Amino acid sequence: PAAGEYMLVIRDALFRGRRDFVYRVTVSEANPGAVWPEQDPGPWDYVPPETAGLPPVTPSLGWPGTGPLAPVDEVEPDDAPSAAQPVTLPIVIRGSIAKPGDCDRYRFVGQAGQVVVADVMARRDGSPLDGLVRVIDARGKVLAWNDDRKGANLGLLTHDADPYLSVTLPEAGVYQVQVTDALRHGSEYHTYQLRLSPPLPDFALFVSPSTVNVPPGPAVPIEVTVVRRDGFAGAINLGFDGGDQGFALAARSTWDSTVATRGSRSRAGGSLPAVTASGSP
């Protein structure tokens, strides 16, 4: 309404915050959709306002990597308990909750004392699925279920919408695994990958801050948070990619997540090499 300073405020309607609450906003002058002389028959070049001046974006599929299990596809229909898709463990299944209220079921033969991990990847791969997974015995009893996995405590309001569970089978027999959307949503975009396997011990590291300036001599603390997966309980060794290159790592104590990086006094300039980790269960 008048010349001056204005503020643009963006927030969640419920005052929440999660790392998957991402958005893109374009702030520009409100250009008319098109302007042309009344007597000019054209043609004209038209650039929509929402794309004018924006740099091109190269799409990325993300999550590249390899795994020990080759994925297979879900086979419909598999909604009813009697129509559950038979599978042999270990396996990775690609499926989708194709419509609201859809339920995908998989049947396998288990042994007494067998440990089975059910790990769903959906939200981490860009799917809108809010997964819910259950393991059910032959009598219809739910042995284990999970909606949201427990994530790392990184000081953020995060929402780990991909379910994960580990269950020890009480007896030999036939078991079913159900995958649904916790909110009973569904569409062709609600895709997922389900891993059914014994535990595959592994770990991930989160380093904060992701980049540091290390002057020669003084030590600079960095926080390293370890997320242990599938029962990984072994020691984890930290190092530098390609050798120390004049830097050193030193943990304050065995249980402390703070380590210090120290630059050599004889080294000036250059870059701190990437921190690497190794370990065995």
Coordinates of C-alpha atoms in Angstrom, one line a residue, residues 121-217:
M121 CA 12.7 -46.6 2.9
A122 CA 10.1 -44.1 1.5
R123 CA 10.3 -40.6 3.0
R124 CA 14.1 -40.7 2.8
D125 CA 13.8 -41.3 -0.9
G126 CA 11.3 -38.5 -1.6
S127 CA 8.0 -40.5 -1.3
P128 CA 5.1 -39.0 0.6
L129 CA 4.4 -42.3 2.3
D130 CA 4.1 -42.2 6.1
G131 CA 4.9 -45.9 6.5
L132 CA 3.5 -48.3 9.1
V133 CA 4.9 -51.8 9.3
R134 CA 3.7 -54.8 11.3
V135 CA 4.9 -58.4 11.7
I136 CA 2.0 -60.9 12.4
D137 CA 2.1 -64.6 13.2
A138 CA -0.1 -67.3 11.7
R139 CA -2.8 -66.8 14.4
G140 CA -3.1 -63.1 13.5
K141 CA -1.2 -61.8 16.5
V142 CA 0.8 -58.6 16.0
L143 CA 4.3 -59.5 17.2
A144 CA 5.9 -56.1 16.5
W145 CA 5.0 -52.8 14.7
N146 CA 6.5 -49.4 14.1
D147 CA 5.4 -46.1 12.6
D148 CA 8.4 -43.7 12.9
R149 CA 11.9 -44.9 13.6
K150 CA 13.9 -43.3 16.4
G151 CA 16.4 -40.9 14.8
A152 CA 19.5 -39.3 16.0
N153 CA 19.2 -36.5 18.6
L154 CA 20.8 -33.7 16.6
G155 CA 19.0 -30.8 18.3
L156 CA 16.5 -30.6 15.5
L157 CA 12.7 -31.2 15.3
T158 CA 12.9 -34.1 12.9
H159 CA 10.3 -36.5 11.7
D160 CA 11.7 -39.9 10.7
A161 CA 8.6 -41.1 8.9
D162 CA 10.2 -44.4 7.7
P163 CA 9.4 -47.3 10.0
Y164 CA 12.0 -49.8 11.3
L165 CA 11.7 -52.8 13.5
S166 CA 13.6 -55.8 14.7
V167 CA 11.8 -58.9 16.0
T168 CA 12.8 -62.3 17.3
L169 CA 10.4 -65.0 16.0
P170 CA 9.0 -67.1 18.9
E171 CA 8.5 -70.3 16.9
A172 CA 8.8 -71.9 13.5
G173 CA 5.9 -71.1 11.2
V174 CA 4.5 -68.7 8.6
Y175 CA 4.6 -65.0 9.3
Q176 CA 3.3 -61.9 7.5
V177 CA 4.6 -58.4 7.1
Q178 CA 2.1 -55.6 6.4
V179 CA 3.0 -52.2 5.0
T180 CA 0.4 -49.4 5.0
D181 CA 0.3 -45.6 5.3
A182 CA -0.2 -44.5 8.9
L183 CA -2.7 -41.9 7.7
R184 CA -4.4 -44.3 5.3
H185 CA -3.3 -42.1 2.3
G186 CA -2.2 -43.6 -1.0
S187 CA -1.4 -42.9 -4.6
E188 CA 0.9 -43.9 -7.4
Y189 CA 3.6 -41.7 -5.7
H190 CA 3.4 -43.5 -2.3
T191 CA 6.3 -45.8 -3.2
Y192 CA 8.7 -47.6 -0.9
Q193 CA 11.4 -50.2 -0.5
L194 CA 11.1 -52.8 2.2
R195 CA 14.1 -54.8 3.4
L196 CA 13.4 -58.1 5.2
S197 CA 16.6 -59.6 6.4
P198 CA 18.7 -60.6 9.4
P199 CA 20.4 -57.7 11.0
L200 CA 23.1 -56.1 8.8
P201 CA 25.1 -54.1 11.4
D202 CA 26.2 -50.7 10.2
F203 CA 26.6 -47.1 11.4
A204 CA 26.3 -43.6 10.2
L205 CA 28.1 -40.4 11.4
F206 CA 26.8 -36.9 11.7
V207 CA 29.5 -34.2 12.0
S208 CA 28.7 -30.7 13.3
P209 CA 29.7 -28.3 12.0
S210 CA 30.1 -29.8 8.5
T211 CA 33.0 -27.4 7.8
V212 CA 35.6 -25.8 10.2
N213 CA 38.5 -23.4 10.0
V214 CA 41.5 -24.9 11.7
P215 CA 44.5 -22.5 12.3
P216 CA 48.0 -23.9 12.8
G217 CA 48.4 -25.1 16.4

